[in-house]
mmCIF file of C-alpha atoms in Angstrom:
data_model
loop_
_atom_site.group_PDB
_atom_site.id
_atom_site.type_symbol
_atom_site.label_atom_id
_atom_site.label_comp_id
_atom_site.label_asym_id
_atom_site.label_seq_id
_atom_site.Cartn_x
_atom_site.Cartn_y
_atom_site.Cartn_z
ATOM 1 C CA MET W 1 -13.859 -7.728 14.687
ATOM 2 C CA ALA W 2 -12.397 -6.765 18.043
ATOM 3 C CA HIS W 3 -8.671 -6.228 18.266
ATOM 4 C CA ILE W 4 -6.225 -6.557 21.112
ATOM 5 C CA SER W 5 -5.876 -3.293 22.999
ATOM 6 C CA ARG W 6 -2.683 -1.411 22.339
ATOM 7 C CA ARG W 7 -2.320 -1.208 26.145
ATOM 8 C CA ASP W 8 -1.598 -4.936 26.139
ATOM 9 C CA MET W 9 0.935 -4.857 23.320
ATOM 10 C CA LEU W 10 4.670 -5.409 23.646
ATOM 11 C CA LYS W 11 4.828 -6.691 27.240
ATOM 12 C CA GLY W 12 8.447 -7.655 26.908
ATOM 13 C CA ALA W 13 7.860 -9.265 23.525
ATOM 14 C CA ALA W 14 10.807 -9.795 21.210
ATOM 15 C CA ILE W 15 10.907 -10.968 17.654
ATOM 16 C CA GLY W 16 14.324 -12.127 16.444
ATOM 17 C CA ALA W 17 17.031 -9.524 16.428
ATOM 18 C CA ALA W 18 14.533 -6.738 15.760
ATOM 19 C CA ALA W 19 12.710 -6.689 19.109
ATOM 20 C CA VAL W 20 10.854 -3.459 19.811
ATOM 21 C CA VAL W 21 10.037 -1.764 23.110
ATOM 22 C CA ALA W 22 8.200 1.564 23.336
ATOM 23 C CA PRO W 23 7.631 2.388 27.031
ATOM 24 C CA SER W 24 6.707 6.026 26.443
ATOM 25 C CA TRP W 25 4.013 4.986 23.937
ATOM 26 C CA LEU W 26 2.635 2.347 26.281
ATOM 27 C CA SER W 27 2.566 4.611 29.324
ATOM 28 C CA ARG W 28 0.805 7.342 27.346
ATOM 29 C CA LEU W 29 -1.968 4.943 26.361
ATOM 30 C CA ALA W 30 -2.151 3.458 29.865
ATOM 31 C CA LYS W 31 -2.952 6.913 31.213
ATOM 32 C CA GLY W 32 -5.637 7.322 28.565
ATOM 33 C CA ASP W 33 -3.951 10.370 27.051
ATOM 34 C CA ALA W 34 -4.889 11.129 23.438
ATOM 35 C CA PRO W 35 -1.992 10.914 20.939
ATOM 36 C CA ALA W 36 -2.959 14.314 19.531
ATOM 37 C CA ALA W 37 -4.898 17.305 20.785
ATOM 38 C CA THR W 38 -7.209 17.059 17.770
ATOM 39 C CA GLN W 39 -8.259 13.465 18.425
ATOM 40 C CA PRO W 40 -12.052 13.031 18.365
ATOM 41 C CA ALA W 41 -14.180 11.797 21.252
ATOM 42 C CA LYS W 42 -16.330 9.443 19.162
ATOM 43 C CA PRO W 43 -15.326 6.428 17.044
ATOM 44 C CA VAL W 44 -14.080 7.266 13.552
ATOM 45 C CA THR W 45 -14.329 5.126 10.427
ATOM 46 C CA ILE W 46 -11.587 5.107 7.800
ATOM 47 C CA THR W 47 -12.055 3.605 4.335
ATOM 48 C CA LEU W 48 -9.262 2.184 2.189
ATOM 49 C CA PHE W 49 -9.598 1.032 -1.413
ATOM 50 C CA ASN W 50 -6.871 -1.157 -2.878
ATOM 51 C CA THR W 51 -5.702 -2.547 -6.199
ATOM 52 C CA GLY W 52 -2.868 -4.890 -7.097
ATOM 53 C CA ASP W 53 -1.183 -6.753 -9.956
ATOM 54 C CA MET W 54 -2.345 -4.341 -12.663
ATOM 55 C CA HIS W 55 0.416 -5.499 -15.080
ATOM 56 C CA ASP W 56 -0.206 -2.643 -17.543
ATOM 57 C CA HIS W 57 -3.917 -3.573 -17.821
ATOM 58 C CA CYS W 58 -5.351 -0.090 -17.441
ATOM 59 C CA ASP W 59 -8.751 -0.129 -19.156
ATOM 60 C CA SER W 60 -10.548 0.097 -15.806
ATOM 61 C CA LEU W 61 -8.222 2.630 -14.203
ATOM 62 C CA PRO W 62 -10.251 5.716 -15.275
ATOM 63 C CA ARG W 63 -13.298 4.206 -13.501
ATOM 64 C CA ILE W 64 -11.294 3.201 -10.434
ATOM 65 C CA ALA W 65 -9.884 6.728 -10.207
ATOM 66 C CA GLY W 66 -13.310 8.295 -10.751
ATOM 67 C CA PHE W 67 -15.006 6.042 -8.216
ATOM 68 C CA VAL W 68 -12.416 6.600 -5.479
ATOM 69 C CA LYS W 69 -12.162 10.344 -6.081
ATOM 70 C CA ALA W 70 -15.945 10.568 -5.739
ATOM 71 C CA ALA W 71 -15.726 8.563 -2.507
ATOM 72 C CA LYS W 72 -13.028 10.916 -1.206
ATOM 73 C CA ALA W 73 -15.206 13.913 -2.033
ATOM 74 C CA LYS W 74 -18.010 12.440 0.104
ATOM 75 C CA ASP W 75 -15.706 11.256 2.888
ATOM 76 C CA PRO W 76 -12.159 12.628 3.140
ATOM 77 C CA ASN W 77 -11.329 9.716 5.476
ATOM 78 C CA THR W 78 -10.590 7.648 2.370
ATOM 79 C CA LEU W 79 -7.297 6.372 0.919
ATOM 80 C CA LEU W 80 -6.287 4.495 -2.256
ATOM 81 C CA ILE W 81 -3.505 1.894 -2.073
ATOM 82 C CA ASP W 82 -1.725 -0.299 -4.632
ATOM 83 C CA ALA W 83 0.111 -3.522 -3.756
ATOM 84 C CA GLY W 84 2.544 -3.669 -6.666
ATOM 85 C CA ASP W 85 3.204 -5.340 -10.039
ATOM 86 C CA ILE W 86 1.883 -2.326 -11.900
ATOM 87 C CA TRP W 87 3.765 -3.028 -15.139
ATOM 88 C CA ASN W 88 4.904 -5.893 -17.363
ATOM 89 C CA ASP W 89 2.528 -8.178 -19.352
ATOM 90 C CA GLY W 90 -0.457 -6.012 -20.318
ATOM 91 C CA ASN W 91 -1.383 -3.486 -23.036
ATOM 92 C CA SER W 92 1.424 -3.540 -25.587
ATOM 93 C CA GLN W 93 1.305 0.235 -26.052
ATOM 94 C CA LEU W 94 1.914 0.722 -22.345
ATOM 95 C CA ALA W 95 4.427 -2.115 -22.040
ATOM 96 C CA GLY W 96 6.458 -0.433 -24.757
ATOM 97 C CA THR W 97 7.065 2.546 -22.469
ATOM 98 C CA SER W 98 9.161 0.500 -19.987
ATOM 99 C CA GLY W 99 6.804 1.386 -17.158
ATOM 100 C CA GLU W 100 6.268 5.077 -17.788
ATOM 101 C CA GLY W 101 2.771 4.649 -19.222
ATOM 102 C CA ILE W 102 1.284 2.946 -16.169
ATOM 103 C CA VAL W 103 3.216 5.129 -13.723
ATOM 104 C CA SER W 104 1.917 8.301 -15.375
ATOM 105 C CA LEU W 105 -1.633 6.901 -15.103
ATOM 106 C CA ILE W 106 -1.114 5.971 -11.446
ATOM 107 C CA ASP W 107 0.214 9.502 -10.940
ATOM 108 C CA LYS W 108 -3.098 11.013 -12.100
ATOM 109 C CA SER W 109 -5.323 8.505 -10.316
ATOM 110 C CA GLY W 110 -4.909 9.775 -6.750
ATOM 111 C CA TYR W 111 -3.058 6.921 -5.055
ATOM 112 C CA ASP W 112 -1.893 7.600 -1.502
ATOM 113 C CA ALA W 113 0.637 4.779 -1.009
ATOM 114 C CA CYS W 114 2.079 2.010 -3.200
ATOM 115 C CA THR W 115 4.661 -0.743 -3.024
ATOM 116 C CA THR W 116 6.638 -2.687 -5.629
ATOM 117 C CA GLY W 117 6.037 -6.255 -6.790
ATOM 118 C CA ASN W 118 8.483 -8.666 -8.390
ATOM 119 C CA HIS W 119 7.469 -7.633 -11.938
ATOM 120 C CA ASP W 120 8.248 -4.010 -11.119
ATOM 121 C CA TYR W 121 11.960 -4.893 -11.196
ATOM 122 C CA THR W 122 11.820 -6.114 -14.809
ATOM 123 C CA TYR W 123 13.524 -2.964 -16.091
ATOM 124 C CA GLY W 124 15.950 -2.788 -13.176
ATOM 125 C CA LYS W 125 16.207 -0.793 -9.980
ATOM 126 C CA LYS W 126 17.265 2.328 -11.859
ATOM 127 C CA ARG W 127 13.980 2.426 -13.789
ATOM 128 C CA VAL W 128 11.968 2.191 -10.558
ATOM 129 C CA LEU W 129 13.952 5.119 -9.179
ATOM 130 C CA GLU W 130 13.639 7.180 -12.365
ATOM 131 C CA MET W 131 9.869 6.748 -12.555
ATOM 132 C CA SER W 132 9.378 7.425 -8.848
ATOM 133 C CA ALA W 133 11.451 10.599 -9.017
ATOM 134 C CA LYS W 134 9.581 11.832 -12.111
ATOM 135 C CA TYR W 135 6.056 11.026 -10.854
ATOM 136 C CA ALA W 136 5.377 12.002 -7.243
ATOM 137 C CA GLY W 137 1.879 10.524 -7.631
ATOM 138 C CA TRP W 138 3.427 7.039 -7.571
ATOM 139 C CA PRO W 139 3.986 7.276 -3.795
ATOM 140 C CA LEU W 140 6.270 4.325 -3.143
ATOM 141 C CA THR W 141 6.300 3.318 0.502
ATOM 142 C CA LEU W 142 9.161 0.888 1.119
ATOM 143 C CA ALA W 143 10.373 0.112 4.616
ATOM 144 C CA ASN W 144 12.724 -2.725 3.709
ATOM 145 C CA VAL W 145 15.103 -1.206 1.139
ATOM 146 C CA ASN W 146 18.627 -0.168 2.122
ATOM 147 C CA TRP W 147 19.240 2.548 -0.442
ATOM 148 C CA THR W 148 22.854 3.359 -1.263
ATOM 149 C CA ASP W 149 24.261 6.894 -1.246
ATOM 150 C CA GLN W 150 24.319 6.706 -5.029
ATOM 151 C CA ASP W 151 20.540 6.047 -5.034
ATOM 152 C CA LYS W 152 19.617 8.928 -2.729
ATOM 153 C CA PRO W 153 19.138 11.702 -5.359
ATOM 154 C CA LEU W 154 16.336 9.631 -6.945
ATOM 155 C CA THR W 155 14.571 8.548 -3.749
ATOM 156 C CA LYS W 156 12.993 11.921 -2.933
ATOM 157 C CA ASN W 157 9.435 10.606 -3.426
ATOM 158 C CA ILE W 158 10.020 7.275 -1.661
ATOM 159 C CA ALA W 159 9.151 6.944 2.034
ATOM 160 C CA GLN W 160 9.529 4.113 4.551
ATOM 161 C CA TYR W 161 6.037 4.955 5.791
ATOM 162 C CA ARG W 162 3.370 7.625 5.339
ATOM 163 C CA ILE W 163 1.070 9.093 7.993
ATOM 164 C CA PHE W 164 -2.368 10.519 7.226
ATOM 165 C CA GLU W 165 -4.463 12.395 9.780
ATOM 166 C CA LEU W 166 -8.107 11.542 9.103
ATOM 167 C CA HIS W 167 -10.617 13.297 11.367
ATOM 168 C CA GLY W 168 -8.022 13.423 14.121
ATOM 169 C CA VAL W 169 -6.998 9.769 13.810
ATOM 170 C CA LYS W 170 -3.455 9.212 12.579
ATOM 171 C CA VAL W 171 -3.159 6.342 10.119
ATOM 172 C CA CYS W 172 0.293 4.984 9.299
ATOM 173 C CA ILE W 173 0.935 3.020 6.115
ATOM 174 C CA ALA W 174 4.241 1.203 5.712
ATOM 175 C CA GLY W 175 5.124 -1.035 2.787
ATOM 176 C CA GLY W 176 7.552 -3.721 1.740
ATOM 177 C CA ALA W 177 9.289 -4.081 -1.619
ATOM 178 C CA CYS W 178 8.785 -7.655 -2.823
ATOM 179 C CA GLN W 179 11.938 -9.707 -2.281
ATOM 180 C CA TYR W 180 11.107 -12.433 -4.805
ATOM 181 C CA GLY W 181 13.749 -12.300 -7.527
ATOM 182 C CA ASN W 182 12.272 -14.454 -10.263
ATOM 183 C CA HIS W 183 12.403 -11.826 -13.006
ATOM 184 C CA VAL W 184 15.192 -9.992 -14.794
ATOM 185 C CA HIS W 185 16.244 -7.211 -12.464
ATOM 186 C CA GLY W 186 19.260 -5.529 -13.932
ATOM 187 C CA GLU W 187 20.624 -3.957 -10.771
ATOM 188 C CA ALA W 188 19.515 -5.740 -7.591
ATOM 189 C CA LEU W 189 17.719 -3.897 -4.816
ATOM 190 C CA PRO W 190 19.428 -4.156 -1.408
ATOM 191 C CA LEU W 191 16.495 -5.643 0.509
ATOM 192 C CA ILE W 192 15.838 -6.999 3.943
ATOM 193 C CA HIS W 193 12.735 -9.140 4.480
ATOM 194 C CA GLU W 194 9.397 -7.294 4.519
ATOM 195 C CA ARG W 195 8.917 -8.636 8.054
ATOM 196 C CA GLU W 196 12.098 -6.951 9.263
ATOM 197 C CA GLY W 197 11.396 -3.755 7.339
ATOM 198 C CA TYR W 198 8.156 -3.285 9.278
ATOM 199 C CA LEU W 199 9.888 -3.976 12.581
ATOM 200 C CA ARG W 200 12.605 -1.477 11.680
ATOM 201 C CA VAL W 201 10.120 1.411 11.446
ATOM 202 C CA LEU W 202 7.742 0.226 14.171
ATOM 203 C CA PRO W 203 9.333 2.096 17.127
ATOM 204 C CA ASP W 204 9.067 5.358 15.207
ATOM 205 C CA ILE W 205 5.515 4.942 13.916
ATOM 206 C CA ARG W 206 4.210 3.885 17.330
ATOM 207 C CA LYS W 207 4.972 7.370 18.583
ATOM 208 C CA LYS W 208 3.106 8.992 15.710
ATOM 209 C CA ALA W 209 0.038 6.938 14.781
ATOM 210 C CA ASP W 210 -3.086 5.186 16.021
ATOM 211 C CA VAL W 211 -3.858 2.797 13.150
ATOM 212 C CA PHE W 212 -1.216 0.633 11.445
ATOM 213 C CA ILE W 213 -1.421 -0.720 7.881
ATOM 214 C CA PHE W 214 1.189 -2.661 5.913
ATOM 215 C CA ILE W 215 1.324 -3.180 2.125
ATOM 216 C CA SER W 216 2.744 -6.553 1.132
ATOM 217 C CA HIS W 217 3.511 -8.366 -2.123
ATOM 218 C CA LEU W 218 4.015 -11.979 -1.029
ATOM 219 C CA TRP W 219 2.449 -15.424 -1.299
ATOM 220 C CA ASP W 220 -0.370 -16.062 1.180
ATOM 221 C CA ALA W 221 1.762 -18.538 3.138
ATOM 222 C CA SER W 222 4.524 -15.926 3.443
ATOM 223 C CA ASP W 223 2.022 -13.333 4.667
ATOM 224 C CA ARG W 224 0.752 -15.794 7.268
ATOM 225 C CA ARG W 225 4.266 -16.561 8.515
ATOM 226 C CA MET W 226 5.115 -12.865 8.640
ATOM 227 C CA ILE W 227 1.999 -11.965 10.648
ATOM 228 C CA ALA W 228 2.607 -14.879 13.020
ATOM 229 C CA ALA W 229 6.178 -13.692 13.593
ATOM 230 C CA TRP W 230 4.971 -10.168 14.355
ATOM 231 C CA GLY W 231 2.554 -11.428 17.013
ATOM 232 C CA ASP W 232 1.189 -8.554 19.100
ATOM 233 C CA ASN W 233 3.291 -6.180 16.984
ATOM 234 C CA ALA W 234 1.223 -6.971 13.883
ATOM 235 C CA PRO W 235 -0.616 -4.170 12.043
ATOM 236 C CA ASP W 236 -4.383 -3.777 11.980
ATOM 237 C CA LEU W 237 -4.568 -4.418 8.238
ATOM 238 C CA VAL W 238 -2.321 -5.977 5.589
ATOM 239 C CA ILE W 239 -3.091 -5.022 1.987
ATOM 240 C CA GLY W 240 -1.521 -7.670 -0.221
ATOM 241 C CA GLY W 241 -0.912 -8.737 -3.798
ATOM 242 C CA HIS W 242 1.168 -11.224 -5.827
ATOM 243 C CA THR W 243 -1.308 -14.132 -5.764
ATOM 244 C CA HIS W 244 -3.798 -12.583 -8.245
ATOM 245 C CA ALA W 245 -6.527 -13.890 -5.932
ATOM 246 C CA ARG W 246 -9.559 -12.175 -4.475
ATOM 247 C CA ASN W 247 -8.911 -13.114 -0.911
ATOM 248 C CA LYS W 248 -9.413 -11.939 2.657
ATOM 249 C CA TRP W 249 -8.851 -13.507 6.043
ATOM 250 C CA VAL W 250 -8.300 -12.682 9.693
ATOM 251 C CA GLN W 251 -5.202 -13.814 11.527
ATOM 252 C CA GLY W 252 -4.835 -12.798 15.164
ATOM 253 C CA ARG W 253 -5.251 -9.041 15.375
ATOM 254 C CA THR W 254 -4.684 -8.555 11.626
ATOM 255 C CA THR W 255 -7.086 -8.552 8.682
ATOM 256 C CA VAL W 256 -5.624 -9.320 5.231
ATOM 257 C CA ILE W 257 -7.174 -8.336 1.884
ATOM 258 C CA LYS W 258 -6.007 -8.995 -1.689
ATOM 259 C CA ALA W 259 -7.970 -7.585 -4.637
ATOM 260 C CA GLY W 260 -7.386 -9.789 -7.653
ATOM 261 C CA PHE W 261 -5.527 -8.639 -10.761
ATOM 262 C CA TRP W 262 -5.670 -6.531 -13.957
ATOM 263 C CA GLY W 263 -7.958 -3.937 -12.379
ATOM 264 C CA GLN W 264 -10.995 -6.230 -12.474
ATOM 265 C CA CYS W 265 -11.990 -5.274 -8.938
ATOM 266 C CA VAL W 266 -10.980 -3.195 -5.946
ATOM 267 C CA GLY W 267 -10.735 -4.098 -2.294
ATOM 268 C CA ARG W 268 -12.521 -2.002 0.313
ATOM 269 C CA SER W 269 -11.585 -2.008 4.001
ATOM 270 C CA VAL W 270 -13.519 -0.010 6.582
ATOM 271 C CA ILE W 271 -11.638 0.455 9.854
ATOM 272 C CA THR W 272 -13.307 1.741 13.016
ATOM 273 C CA TYR W 273 -11.041 3.380 15.582
ATOM 274 C CA ASP W 274 -12.310 4.197 19.076
ATOM 275 C CA PRO W 275 -10.214 6.993 20.641
ATOM 276 C CA ALA W 276 -11.742 6.392 24.083
ATOM 277 C CA ALA W 277 -10.427 2.812 24.044
ATOM 278 C CA ALA W 278 -7.296 3.841 22.075
ATOM 279 C CA LYS W 279 -7.667 0.932 19.650
ATOM 280 C CA VAL W 280 -9.142 -0.350 16.425
ATOM 281 C CA THR W 281 -12.433 -2.030 17.277
ATOM 282 C CA GLU W 282 -13.524 -3.332 13.881
ATOM 283 C CA VAL W 283 -12.177 -4.033 10.375
ATOM 284 C CA ASN W 284 -14.651 -4.971 7.632
ATOM 285 C CA CYS W 285 -13.332 -5.955 4.211
ATOM 286 C CA SER W 286 -15.062 -6.622 0.903
ATOM 287 C CA ILE W 287 -14.088 -6.992 -2.759
ATOM 288 C CA ILE W 288 -16.029 -5.008 -5.370
ATOM 289 C CA ASP W 289 -16.223 -5.597 -9.113
ATOM 290 C CA ILE W 290 -15.707 -2.517 -11.260
ATOM 291 C CA GLY W 291 -19.125 -1.095 -12.154
ATOM 292 C CA ALA W 292 -20.084 0.101 -15.631
ATOM 293 C CA ASP W 293 -21.907 2.944 -13.885
ATOM 294 C CA TRP W 294 -18.817 4.121 -12.001
ATOM 295 C CA PRO W 295 -17.816 7.687 -12.886
ATOM 296 C CA VAL W 296 -14.877 8.063 -15.259
ATOM 297 C CA ASP W 297 -12.003 10.352 -14.335
ATOM 298 C CA PRO W 298 -11.554 12.423 -17.531
ATOM 299 C CA ALA W 299 -7.867 13.212 -17.003
ATOM 300 C CA VAL W 300 -6.979 9.543 -16.510
ATOM 301 C CA LYS W 301 -9.129 8.504 -19.507
ATOM 302 C CA ASP W 302 -7.587 11.120 -21.798
ATOM 303 C CA LEU W 303 -4.087 10.053 -20.823
ATOM 304 C CA LEU W 304 -4.920 6.369 -21.319
ATOM 305 C CA ASP W 305 -6.456 7.111 -24.728
ATOM 306 C CA SER W 306 -3.283 8.920 -25.742
ATOM 307 C CA TYR W 307 -1.309 5.735 -25.116
ATOM 308 C CA LEU W 308 -3.783 3.374 -26.753
ATOM 309 C CA LYS W 309 -4.609 5.259 -29.960
ATOM 310 C CA PRO W 310 -3.030 3.773 -33.095
ATOM 311 C CA ALA W 311 0.231 5.262 -34.271
ATOM 312 C CA GLN W 312 -0.180 7.728 -37.139
ATOM 313 C CA LYS W 313 1.145 6.449 -40.431
ATOM 314 C CA LYS W 314 3.399 8.744 -42.404
ATOM 315 C CA THR W 315 2.031 9.786 -45.761
#
């Protein structure tokens, strides 16, 4: 799928009160200058795997972790993303940990960026912060939260966006905390819309990256409205959740993929970036069922087994 050249983006475009203009970024691309001295001369492919709506259903997580870690060993240009709703509803032994069980498993599984879904607020904002601060391997990436000064000591592992340099191509992943408030929250998160969170960080990431990805946890209709509002500012790929559907579609310059629920499958997106043209030239997405022949990550399996084994009775 061909995308609009970044040379054509943002020609005086404005979206609401968060209009973005980046003349230095545009002029650099117009001259054909590479964003980084290490940028390759030939097209580069980047692979992203994604999960979503795990809801404490972790039986397949050792295989997901093993499969993706093996893929990363073959091709370091590989990332693993989660689109939120990791806890609440699943294995009772994990649900009884108020989120710590699934977060500790995510921590060992090699995720590169994650966002929060509406169920992730069930135990309140404070629990999200506590788990994120304790487990750096739950790399929350939230561009639309206005943290208070009181929150700051626990936000050390939370970023508005994350940049990965993969074979000289800089890939930026930003994410939005779900703003749907249909579950018990305890303390409310101070959120702006995911749409505005992306626009808030866009001027900064334009200066630093070549490929743009956003993690969302919204209904399909909300994703469609958000992408339409972004227009030429839209990212190359949106990794979504919330609907529990296996779904993918193309809207304008953006491809969207959602990979079901409960760890029954993973999404795979292969992005081709052409440094000579300074743009993404192709995005191919597919949804893969978990294979019984996938390798098992022993550390993740051992940790899962420790949560699921029956409690010892006192004699």
